[in-house]
Amino acid sequence: MTLWSGRLGGGLADEMAAFTTSLSFDRQLWRVDLEGSRAHVTGLGAAGLLSGAEVLELHAALAEVARELDGDTFEFLVTDEDIHTAVERRVTELVGSTGAKLHTGRSRNDQIATDLRLWTRRATAMLAGAVVDLATTLHEAADRAADAYLPGYTHLQRAQPVLLSHHLRAHAWSLLRDADRLFDAAGRADVSPLGAGALAGSSLPLDPEVAARELGFAATFHNSLDAVSDRDFVAELLFCAALCGVHLSRMGEELVLWTSAEFGFCELDDRFTTGSSMLPQKKNPDVLELVRGRSGRPIAALMGILTVLKGLPLSYDRDLQEDRGHLFGAVASVQDSVEVLSGLLGAIQFNRKRMADAASDPVLLATDLAEWLVRGGVPFRLAHGMVARIVREAESRHLGLDQVVRQSWRRLGFSSAAEAERLFRPERSLAQREQPGSPGPKPTAAALSAAAERVAAHRSWARALARRLPA
Ligand code: ARG
């Protein structure tokens, strides 16, 4: 029997029941569904719609349902359309006519919106926590990297030397922005829709505030039509997850390159590599490739939810049931990728010598030479042209840029050949990059404390949210 069998004659076509059910993917909402029901029961009691005894009876029945679901002894029936139907059916089996009062003043439309917001709030806090952990892992790897340097790249061509720590912390900044975005989005998800009913509230004297408070929501809905139809919070979480996935993918791609023999900048711990079924010598970075590949999931899910939403008239439409299929798997996959990458980066070994060798071509300091000329009064565009010509000369004579400059130190205004030579030491070049945000040691240290502040802010936000979540 369905919840609404009173209205329609006969049974359901078998294929109709199978087609419309959402139980396969919304059964994982059972914890939040029960949280919502507990809060609703409290609200019904506060409104005088349930007696004190009935409130106790329903809370006990909901606790029993929780035990059954937790212990995997809950028996789902084919007629259970979704998790809400299953729970209400079981509560009614347990406490009869009192159970039949559970859905008073509530629709599955405000119920599912509540469930999803509760789920989203927790999932957001978990994902943000993992993202902040990964950022912290990157900072720790940066600390271990000390003064190691490598070529910085543009267009994947060697450009200028940078500290490895600066490079690793660059990735950490993108993750801290992901955490910012997640917290920001969580604020908009933190609104209780319970009390909006099917679409237009209820004529019964239910106060949405009571349930909202029970559930630890920061606010209640302002418009019942909006409350049941809004899935912005799903799209927002998926966007945050998709962009985070993109960041992880870029890191994965870079590390795939860096672990290749061609780069040889780092080596993965054996625990994070795979072998080949045929090639005995192989040590493959499959984990990183999967991080890169799986980033497609949240991107696809984001497109999926936006496509579901774009044609919907107000207010609730059954299309909305499709939201979970996009949300759950995509968020879980980003969470997995963040966590595995944390483990991998915690155990990675960087090859300082290979990186320094790759950054040893003096031509990477061509800009330093141009800026040296600028300090002597040469306009930059002119200096750029002069250095470009010297680079071409060095190339055609098969000499290093430093050698040609040393030969013409007088013409270029150096006080000695030794002074010209000093300009080409990568360590000296790095030490000179002292503007805020640059890769020199001092600004790198300053940025570190800014990042630490952000990490601390994120952690305290997560703690504050955890305090508000229902036990
Ligand atoms: N299973 C539905 C969903 O998840 C519940 C709401 C159904 N509402 C309705 N009016 N048919 O969205």
Short mmCIF file of C-alpha atoms and ligand atoms in Angstrom, two decimals:
data_model
loop_
_atom_site.label_atom_id
_atom_site.label_comp_id
_atom_site.label_asym_id
_atom_site.label_seq_id
_atom_site.Cartn_x
_atom_site.Cartn_y
_atom_site.Cartn_z
CA MET A 1 0.00 0.00 0.00
CA THR A 2 1.29 3.45 -0.83
CA LEU A 3 0.86 6.56 1.31
CA TRP A 4 -1.53 7.99 -1.22
CA SER A 5 -3.50 4.84 -2.16
CA GLY A 6 -6.71 6.42 -0.81
CA ARG A 7 -6.85 8.70 -3.84
CA LEU A 8 -6.16 6.27 -6.67
CA GLY A 9 -7.93 3.06 -7.55
CA GLY A 10 -6.20 -0.31 -8.03
CA GLY A 11 -2.53 -1.10 -7.55
CA LEU A 12 0.52 0.21 -9.29
CA ALA A 13 1.88 -1.22 -12.50
CA ASP A 14 5.03 -3.15 -11.54
CA GLU A 15 7.20 -1.15 -13.89
CA MET A 16 5.71 2.07 -12.49
CA ALA A 17 6.78 1.23 -8.93
CA ALA A 18 10.28 0.28 -10.07
CA PHE A 19 10.53 3.43 -12.16
CA THR A 20 9.45 5.90 -9.52
CA THR A 21 11.19 4.53 -6.43
CA SER A 22 14.15 6.41 -5.04
CA LEU A 23 14.87 4.04 -2.20
CA SER A 24 18.02 2.63 -3.76
CA PHE A 25 19.78 5.96 -3.38
CA ASP A 26 17.86 7.79 -0.66
CA ARG A 27 18.04 4.99 1.90
CA GLN A 28 21.41 6.41 2.83
CA LEU A 29 19.51 9.45 4.06
CA TRP A 30 17.95 7.44 6.88
CA ARG A 31 19.88 9.10 9.70
CA VAL A 32 18.97 12.62 8.63
CA ASP A 33 15.43 11.52 7.80
CA LEU A 34 15.02 10.30 11.38
CA GLU A 35 16.61 13.49 12.74
CA GLY A 36 14.04 15.47 10.76
CA SER A 37 11.19 13.29 12.03
CA ARG A 38 12.32 13.63 15.64
CA ALA A 39 12.37 17.42 15.28
CA HIS A 40 8.97 17.35 13.61
CA VAL A 41 7.51 15.29 16.44
CA THR A 42 8.88 17.81 18.93
CA GLY A 43 7.30 20.59 16.87
CA LEU A 44 3.94 18.78 16.81
CA GLY A 45 4.14 18.39 20.58
CA ALA A 46 4.97 22.07 21.07
CA ALA A 47 1.99 22.99 18.89
CA GLY A 48 -0.33 20.81 20.98
CA LEU A 49 -1.02 18.55 18.00
CA LEU A 50 0.39 15.57 19.88
CA SER A 51 -0.04 14.80 23.57
CA GLY A 52 3.06 14.37 25.74
CA ALA A 53 2.46 10.59 25.74
CA GLU A 54 2.19 10.50 21.96
CA VAL A 55 5.43 12.45 21.60
CA LEU A 56 7.19 9.88 23.80
CA GLU A 57 5.62 7.01 21.88
CA LEU A 58 6.75 8.40 18.53
CA HIS A 59 10.25 9.15 19.76
CA ALA A 60 10.50 5.57 21.01
CA ALA A 61 9.24 4.21 17.68
CA LEU A 62 11.73 6.36 15.77
CA ALA A 63 14.51 5.09 18.04
CA GLU A 64 13.46 1.52 17.26
CA VAL A 65 13.47 2.27 13.52
CA ALA A 66 16.97 3.73 13.94
CA ARG A 67 18.12 0.54 15.67
CA GLU A 68 16.70 -1.59 12.87
CA LEU A 69 18.24 0.51 10.12
CA ASP A 70 21.56 0.67 11.92
CA GLY A 71 21.61 -3.06 12.53
CA ASP A 72 20.51 -3.81 8.97
CA THR A 73 17.41 -5.63 10.23
CA PHE A 74 14.94 -3.09 8.81
CA GLU A 75 12.76 -4.79 6.23
CA PHE A 76 12.04 -2.65 3.21
CA LEU A 77 8.94 -3.47 1.18
CA VAL A 78 8.53 -3.08 -2.57
CA THR A 79 5.80 -0.54 -1.89
CA ASP A 80 8.23 1.68 0.07
CA GLU A 81 8.62 4.43 -2.49
CA ASP A 82 11.37 6.23 -0.65
CA ILE A 83 13.02 6.40 2.77
CA HIS A 84 10.28 8.67 4.16
CA THR A 85 7.56 6.20 3.17
CA ALA A 86 9.50 3.29 4.61
CA VAL A 87 10.04 5.01 7.97
CA GLU A 88 6.45 6.20 8.30
CA ARG A 89 5.13 2.75 7.38
CA ARG A 90 7.31 1.09 10.00
CA VAL A 91 6.49 3.66 12.71
CA THR A 92 2.79 3.02 12.04
CA GLU A 93 3.35 -0.73 12.29
CA LEU A 94 5.05 -0.14 15.64
CA VAL A 95 2.67 2.34 17.27
CA GLY A 96 -0.52 2.15 15.23
CA SER A 97 -2.72 5.20 15.18
CA THR A 98 -0.09 7.40 16.88
CA GLY A 99 2.23 6.52 14.00
CA ALA A 100 -0.45 7.73 11.62
CA LYS A 101 0.02 11.21 13.16
CA LEU A 102 3.72 11.43 12.27
CA HIS A 103 3.15 13.17 8.96
CA THR A 104 0.77 15.82 10.37
CA GLY A 105 1.46 19.21 8.78
CA ARG A 106 4.37 17.80 6.80
CA SER A 107 4.85 16.71 3.22
CA ARG A 108 7.59 14.61 1.75
CA ASN A 109 8.41 17.76 -0.18
CA ASP A 110 9.58 19.75 2.83
CA GLN A 111 10.86 16.55 4.41
CA ILE A 112 13.23 15.65 1.57
CA ALA A 113 14.45 19.25 1.31
CA THR A 114 15.20 19.10 5.06
CA ASP A 115 16.96 15.75 4.78
CA LEU A 116 19.13 16.95 1.94
CA ARG A 117 20.10 20.14 3.71
CA LEU A 118 21.04 18.17 6.81
CA TRP A 119 23.06 15.78 4.67
CA THR A 120 24.68 18.64 2.77
CA ARG A 121 25.67 20.46 5.93
CA ARG A 122 27.49 17.42 7.29
CA ALA A 123 29.02 16.47 3.95
CA THR A 124 30.25 20.02 3.46
CA ALA A 125 31.88 20.09 6.88
CA MET A 126 33.53 16.72 6.21
CA LEU A 127 34.79 17.69 2.79
CA ALA A 128 36.04 21.06 4.01
CA GLY A 129 37.82 19.32 6.89
CA ALA A 130 39.56 16.94 4.51
CA VAL A 131 40.47 19.80 2.17
CA VAL A 132 42.02 21.77 5.03
CA ASP A 133 43.93 18.65 6.11
CA LEU A 134 45.31 18.31 2.59
CA ALA A 135 46.35 21.97 2.56
CA THR A 136 48.11 21.33 5.88
CA THR A 137 49.87 18.27 4.43
CA LEU A 138 51.12 20.45 1.57
CA HIS A 139 52.44 23.03 4.03
CA GLU A 140 54.22 20.30 5.97
CA ALA A 141 55.78 19.00 2.76
CA ALA A 142 56.79 22.60 2.01
CA ASP A 143 58.46 22.87 5.43
CA ARG A 144 60.42 19.68 4.74
CA ALA A 145 61.45 21.02 1.33
CA ALA A 146 63.42 23.79 3.10
CA ASP A 147 65.49 25.66 0.47
CA ALA A 148 65.08 23.13 -2.38
CA TYR A 149 64.32 24.81 -5.68
CA LEU A 150 63.20 23.82 -9.14
CA PRO A 151 62.33 25.55 -12.38
CA GLY A 152 59.00 27.33 -12.29
CA TYR A 153 57.13 26.78 -15.56
CA THR A 154 54.87 28.71 -17.84
CA HIS A 155 53.50 26.92 -20.91
CA LEU A 156 55.29 23.92 -19.39
CA GLN A 157 58.56 25.56 -20.48
CA ARG A 158 61.17 26.33 -17.84
CA ALA A 159 60.79 29.97 -16.88
CA GLN A 160 62.48 31.03 -13.61
CA PRO A 161 63.71 29.18 -10.52
CA VAL A 162 61.26 28.96 -7.62
CA LEU A 163 61.45 27.41 -4.19
CA LEU A 164 59.75 24.01 -4.04
CA SER A 165 58.01 25.21 -0.88
CA HIS A 166 56.53 28.15 -2.82
CA HIS A 167 55.23 25.74 -5.44
CA LEU A 168 53.66 23.39 -2.89
CA ARG A 169 52.10 26.27 -1.00
CA ALA A 170 50.57 27.53 -4.26
CA HIS A 171 48.50 24.35 -4.38
CA ALA A 172 47.61 24.79 -0.71
CA TRP A 173 46.19 28.24 -1.49
CA SER A 174 43.83 26.82 -4.10
CA LEU A 175 42.60 24.33 -1.51
CA LEU A 176 42.10 27.01 1.11
CA ARG A 177 39.90 28.83 -1.39
CA ASP A 178 37.95 25.58 -1.84
CA ALA A 179 37.43 25.48 1.91
CA ASP A 180 36.34 29.15 1.90
CA ARG A 181 33.82 28.38 -0.81
CA LEU A 182 32.49 25.31 0.98
CA PHE A 183 31.93 27.25 4.20
CA ASP A 184 30.28 30.06 2.30
CA ALA A 185 27.95 27.64 0.51
CA ALA A 186 27.21 25.82 3.77
CA GLY A 187 25.84 29.09 5.13
CA ARG A 188 23.17 29.12 2.43
CA ALA A 189 22.39 25.43 2.97
CA ASP A 190 21.87 26.11 6.66
CA VAL A 191 18.16 27.00 6.39
CA SER A 192 15.34 24.77 7.58
CA PRO A 193 12.54 24.14 5.03
CA LEU A 194 10.51 22.07 7.48
CA GLY A 195 7.02 23.54 7.84
CA ALA A 196 6.74 24.51 4.18
CA GLY A 197 4.50 21.48 3.71
CA ALA A 198 3.83 20.36 0.16
CA LEU A 199 4.22 23.93 -1.07
CA ALA A 200 2.00 26.25 0.96
CA GLY A 201 2.65 25.46 4.61
CA SER A 202 -0.19 24.15 6.72
CA SER A 203 -3.31 25.50 8.40
CA LEU A 204 -2.24 23.75 11.61
CA PRO A 205 -0.50 25.91 14.25
CA LEU A 206 3.00 24.49 13.64
CA ASP A 207 5.95 26.81 14.28
CA PRO A 208 8.83 26.08 11.84
CA GLU A 209 11.21 27.66 14.35
CA VAL A 210 10.83 24.76 16.76
CA ALA A 211 12.02 22.11 14.30
CA ALA A 212 14.71 24.43 12.94
CA ARG A 213 16.10 24.90 16.45
CA GLU A 214 15.98 21.16 17.15
CA LEU A 215 17.93 20.52 13.97
CA GLY A 216 20.48 23.23 14.69
CA PHE A 217 19.65 25.18 11.54
CA ALA A 218 20.77 28.80 11.51
CA ALA A 219 17.49 30.05 9.99
CA THR A 220 14.06 29.04 8.72
CA PHE A 221 12.59 29.49 5.23
CA HIS A 222 10.92 32.75 4.19
CA ASN A 223 8.85 31.39 1.34
CA SER A 224 7.26 27.96 1.31
CA LEU A 225 7.27 27.61 -2.50
CA ASP A 226 10.96 28.41 -2.59
CA ALA A 227 11.67 26.15 0.39
CA VAL A 228 10.40 22.98 -1.33
CA SER A 229 11.78 23.74 -4.78
CA ASP A 230 15.20 25.19 -3.94
CA ARG A 231 18.15 22.93 -4.69
CA ASP A 232 20.70 25.72 -5.08
CA PHE A 233 22.58 24.24 -2.16
CA VAL A 234 23.00 20.97 -4.09
CA ALA A 235 24.31 22.82 -7.15
CA GLU A 236 26.58 24.95 -4.96
CA LEU A 237 28.11 22.01 -3.15
CA LEU A 238 28.63 20.28 -6.48
CA PHE A 239 30.30 23.36 -7.92
CA CYS A 240 32.60 23.56 -4.89
CA ALA A 241 33.33 19.85 -5.25
CA ALA A 242 33.89 20.16 -9.00
CA LEU A 243 36.32 23.04 -8.64
CA CYS A 244 38.12 21.24 -5.85
CA GLY A 245 38.24 18.19 -8.13
CA VAL A 246 39.81 20.35 -10.81
CA HIS A 247 42.47 21.49 -8.34
CA LEU A 248 43.18 17.92 -7.32
CA SER A 249 43.33 16.89 -10.94
CA ARG A 250 45.89 19.58 -11.74
CA MET A 251 48.01 18.42 -8.81
CA GLY A 252 47.63 14.83 -9.97
CA GLU A 253 48.66 15.73 -13.51
CA GLU A 254 51.70 17.63 -12.29
CA LEU A 255 52.83 14.79 -10.06
CA VAL A 256 52.35 12.28 -12.89
CA LEU A 257 54.77 14.42 -14.88
CA TRP A 258 57.14 14.91 -11.97
CA THR A 259 57.38 11.17 -11.24
CA SER A 260 58.26 10.38 -14.86
CA ALA A 261 61.88 9.59 -15.73
CA GLU A 262 61.84 12.71 -17.91
CA PHE A 263 61.33 14.96 -14.88
CA GLY A 264 62.40 12.70 -12.02
CA PHE A 265 61.52 15.41 -9.48
CA CYS A 266 59.91 13.07 -7.00
CA GLU A 267 59.24 9.50 -6.10
CA LEU A 268 56.05 8.09 -4.66
CA ASP A 269 56.10 5.83 -1.66
CA ASP A 270 55.59 2.21 -2.80
CA ARG A 271 52.31 2.12 -0.86
CA PHE A 272 50.87 4.68 -3.26
CA THR A 273 52.00 3.09 -6.53
CA THR A 274 51.00 0.13 -8.64
CA GLY A 275 52.97 -2.33 -10.68
CA SER A 276 52.33 -3.63 -14.16
CA SER A 277 50.88 -7.05 -14.90
CA MET A 278 53.39 -7.49 -17.73
CA LEU A 279 56.27 -5.04 -17.29
CA PRO A 280 58.23 -6.11 -14.21
CA GLN A 281 60.11 -2.83 -13.78
CA LYS A 282 57.07 -0.54 -13.63
CA LYS A 283 56.11 1.66 -10.73
CA ASN A 284 53.02 3.50 -11.87
CA PRO A 285 51.26 6.55 -10.45
CA ASP A 286 47.74 5.10 -10.93
CA VAL A 287 46.46 6.86 -7.82
CA LEU A 288 47.27 10.22 -9.32
CA GLU A 289 45.74 9.28 -12.63
CA LEU A 290 42.54 8.21 -10.88
CA VAL A 291 42.44 11.48 -8.96
CA ARG A 292 42.74 13.23 -12.32
CA GLY A 293 40.19 10.96 -14.00
CA ARG A 294 37.63 11.00 -11.20
CA SER A 295 37.49 14.76 -11.18
CA GLY A 296 35.13 14.20 -14.11
CA ARG A 297 32.48 12.92 -11.73
CA PRO A 298 31.65 16.12 -9.84
CA ILE A 299 31.86 18.09 -13.08
CA ALA A 300 29.35 15.73 -14.68
CA ALA A 301 27.19 15.85 -11.54
CA LEU A 302 27.16 19.64 -11.58
CA MET A 303 25.98 19.61 -15.19
CA GLY A 304 23.46 16.96 -14.20
CA ILE A 305 21.83 18.92 -11.39
CA LEU A 306 21.76 22.15 -13.37
CA THR A 307 20.06 20.28 -16.19
CA VAL A 308 17.50 18.83 -13.77
CA LEU A 309 16.73 22.27 -12.37
CA LYS A 310 16.65 24.44 -15.44
CA GLY A 311 13.15 23.64 -16.68
CA LEU A 312 11.24 23.30 -13.43
CA PRO A 313 8.19 25.40 -12.71
CA LEU A 314 7.57 26.20 -9.03
CA SER A 315 7.36 24.48 -6.75
CA TYR A 316 8.12 20.80 -6.10
CA ASP A 317 8.46 18.63 -9.20
CA ARG A 318 9.34 14.97 -9.11
CA ASP A 319 12.40 15.68 -11.25
CA LEU A 320 13.96 16.91 -8.00
CA GLN A 321 14.27 13.32 -6.85
CA GLU A 322 17.14 13.06 -9.33
CA ASP A 323 19.26 15.44 -7.22
CA ARG A 324 20.64 12.68 -4.95
CA GLY A 325 21.92 10.57 -7.82
CA HIS A 326 24.15 13.45 -8.78
CA LEU A 327 25.07 14.58 -5.30
CA PHE A 328 26.08 11.56 -3.26
CA GLY A 329 28.55 9.77 -5.50
CA ALA A 330 30.25 12.91 -6.72
CA VAL A 331 30.86 14.34 -3.26
CA ALA A 332 32.08 10.97 -1.96
CA SER A 333 34.49 10.65 -4.85
CA VAL A 334 36.03 14.08 -4.23
CA GLN A 335 36.29 13.28 -0.52
CA ASP A 336 38.14 10.03 -1.40
CA SER A 337 40.49 11.84 -3.76
CA VAL A 338 41.32 14.50 -1.18
CA GLU A 339 42.08 11.86 1.43
CA VAL A 340 44.20 9.64 -0.78
CA LEU A 341 46.19 12.61 -2.02
CA SER A 342 46.88 13.63 1.58
CA GLY A 343 48.35 10.19 2.28
CA LEU A 344 50.38 10.22 -0.91
CA LEU A 345 51.82 13.70 -0.34
CA GLY A 346 52.64 12.88 3.27
CA ALA A 347 55.01 10.17 2.04
CA ILE A 348 56.39 11.66 -1.18
CA GLN A 349 60.16 12.05 -1.65
CA PHE A 350 61.46 15.00 -3.65
CA ASN A 351 64.73 14.74 -5.54
CA ARG A 352 66.46 18.04 -4.75
CA LYS A 353 69.34 17.37 -7.08
CA ARG A 354 67.18 16.63 -10.11
CA MET A 355 65.16 19.76 -9.48
CA ALA A 356 68.23 21.94 -8.97
CA ASP A 357 69.83 20.50 -12.12
CA ALA A 358 66.69 21.27 -14.10
CA ALA A 359 66.87 24.85 -12.83
CA SER A 360 70.61 25.20 -13.47
CA ASP A 361 70.50 26.53 -17.04
CA PRO A 362 71.63 30.16 -16.66
CA VAL A 363 69.11 31.15 -19.31
CA LEU A 364 66.43 30.85 -16.59
CA LEU A 365 68.01 33.99 -15.13
CA ALA A 366 67.69 36.04 -18.31
CA THR A 367 65.04 38.18 -16.62
CA ASP A 368 67.39 38.79 -13.68
CA LEU A 369 69.92 40.12 -16.19
CA ALA A 370 67.33 42.42 -17.76
CA GLU A 371 66.30 43.67 -14.31
CA TRP A 372 69.95 44.22 -13.44
CA LEU A 373 70.19 46.47 -16.49
CA VAL A 374 67.00 48.24 -15.41
CA ARG A 375 68.60 49.01 -12.05
CA GLY A 376 71.42 50.66 -14.02
CA GLY A 377 68.89 52.92 -15.76
CA VAL A 378 68.12 50.99 -18.98
CA PRO A 379 64.38 51.10 -19.86
CA PHE A 380 62.92 47.59 -19.45
CA ARG A 381 61.84 47.11 -23.07
CA LEU A 382 65.33 47.97 -24.23
CA ALA A 383 66.92 45.72 -21.62
CA HIS A 384 64.57 42.90 -22.70
CA GLY A 385 65.75 43.30 -26.30
CA MET A 386 69.41 43.43 -25.30
CA VAL A 387 69.14 40.26 -23.25
CA ALA A 388 67.14 38.50 -25.96
CA ARG A 389 69.97 39.21 -28.39
CA ILE A 390 72.54 37.88 -25.92
CA VAL A 391 70.45 34.74 -25.47
CA ARG A 392 70.41 34.23 -29.23
CA GLU A 393 74.14 34.80 -29.42
CA ALA A 394 74.73 32.27 -26.63
CA GLU A 395 72.56 29.76 -28.47
CA SER A 396 74.31 30.21 -31.78
CA ARG A 397 77.73 29.93 -30.15
CA HIS A 398 76.63 26.92 -28.07
CA LEU A 399 77.60 28.72 -24.90
CA GLY A 400 75.76 29.27 -21.66
CA LEU A 401 74.15 32.67 -21.16
CA ASP A 402 76.45 33.19 -18.17
CA GLN A 403 79.55 32.56 -20.32
CA VAL A 404 78.61 35.15 -22.91
CA VAL A 405 77.74 37.67 -20.19
CA ARG A 406 81.03 37.03 -18.43
CA GLN A 407 82.86 37.67 -21.69
CA SER A 408 81.13 41.01 -22.18
CA TRP A 409 80.89 42.09 -18.51
CA ARG A 410 82.42 45.51 -19.21
CA ARG A 411 80.02 46.31 -22.07
CA LEU A 412 77.07 45.37 -19.87
CA GLY A 413 78.26 47.58 -17.01
CA PHE A 414 79.39 44.96 -14.47
CA SER A 415 82.32 45.91 -12.25
CA SER A 416 84.02 42.55 -12.84
CA ALA A 417 83.55 39.17 -14.52
CA ALA A 418 82.99 37.70 -11.05
CA GLU A 419 80.10 40.09 -10.40
CA ALA A 420 78.56 39.06 -13.72
CA GLU A 421 78.93 35.46 -12.76
CA ARG A 422 77.27 35.94 -9.36
CA LEU A 423 74.09 37.08 -11.07
CA PHE A 424 73.61 33.55 -12.41
CA ARG A 425 73.43 31.76 -9.10
CA PRO A 426 69.86 30.49 -8.61
CA GLU A 427 70.13 30.86 -4.81
CA ARG A 428 70.98 34.54 -5.21
CA SER A 429 68.15 35.03 -7.65
CA LEU A 430 65.67 33.40 -5.26
CA ALA A 431 66.91 35.43 -2.30
CA GLN A 432 66.17 38.58 -4.27
CA ARG A 433 62.48 37.81 -4.79
CA GLU A 434 61.42 39.55 -1.65
CA GLN A 435 58.22 41.33 -2.62
CA PRO A 436 55.11 40.12 -0.77
CA GLY A 437 53.77 36.93 -2.36
CA SER A 438 57.01 36.22 -4.22
CA PRO A 439 59.03 33.01 -3.96
CA GLY A 440 61.87 34.45 -1.82
CA PRO A 441 62.40 33.04 1.69
CA LYS A 442 60.99 36.03 3.61
CA PRO A 443 57.67 36.44 1.76
CA THR A 444 57.30 32.66 1.69
CA ALA A 445 57.48 32.68 5.48
CA ALA A 446 55.01 35.58 5.72
CA ALA A 447 52.52 33.83 3.45
CA LEU A 448 52.87 30.80 5.66
CA SER A 449 51.50 32.62 8.68
CA ALA A 450 48.61 33.99 6.58
CA ALA A 451 47.80 30.43 5.52
CA ALA A 452 48.03 29.19 9.11
CA GLU A 453 45.49 31.84 10.13
CA ARG A 454 43.10 30.68 7.44
CA VAL A 455 43.50 27.05 8.47
CA ALA A 456 42.74 27.99 12.09
CA ALA A 457 39.65 29.97 11.01
CA HIS A 458 38.37 27.01 9.00
CA ARG A 459 38.91 24.60 11.83
CA SER A 460 37.04 26.77 14.30
CA TRP A 461 34.16 27.13 11.82
CA ALA A 462 33.97 23.35 11.51
CA ARG A 463 33.94 22.99 15.31
CA ALA A 464 31.16 25.58 15.64
CA LEU A 465 29.06 23.74 13.04
CA ALA A 466 29.68 20.39 14.71
CA ARG A 467 28.28 21.82 17.94
CA ARG A 468 25.04 22.74 16.15
CA LEU A 469 24.51 19.40 14.40
CA PRO A 470 21.91 17.17 16.08
CA ALA A 471 23.53 14.46 18.23
N1 ARG B 1 10.87 10.62 -3.19
C1 ARG B 1 10.51 11.98 -3.36
C2 ARG B 1 11.78 12.82 -3.52
O1 ARG B 1 12.73 12.30 -3.11
C3 ARG B 1 9.77 12.48 -2.18
C4 ARG B 1 8.85 13.55 -2.47
C5 ARG B 1 7.73 13.02 -3.24
N2 ARG B 1 6.72 14.01 -3.33
C6 ARG B 1 5.69 13.86 -4.12
N3 ARG B 1 4.84 14.80 -4.12
N4 ARG B 1 5.59 12.84 -4.93
O2 ARG B 1 11.81 13.90 -4.01
#
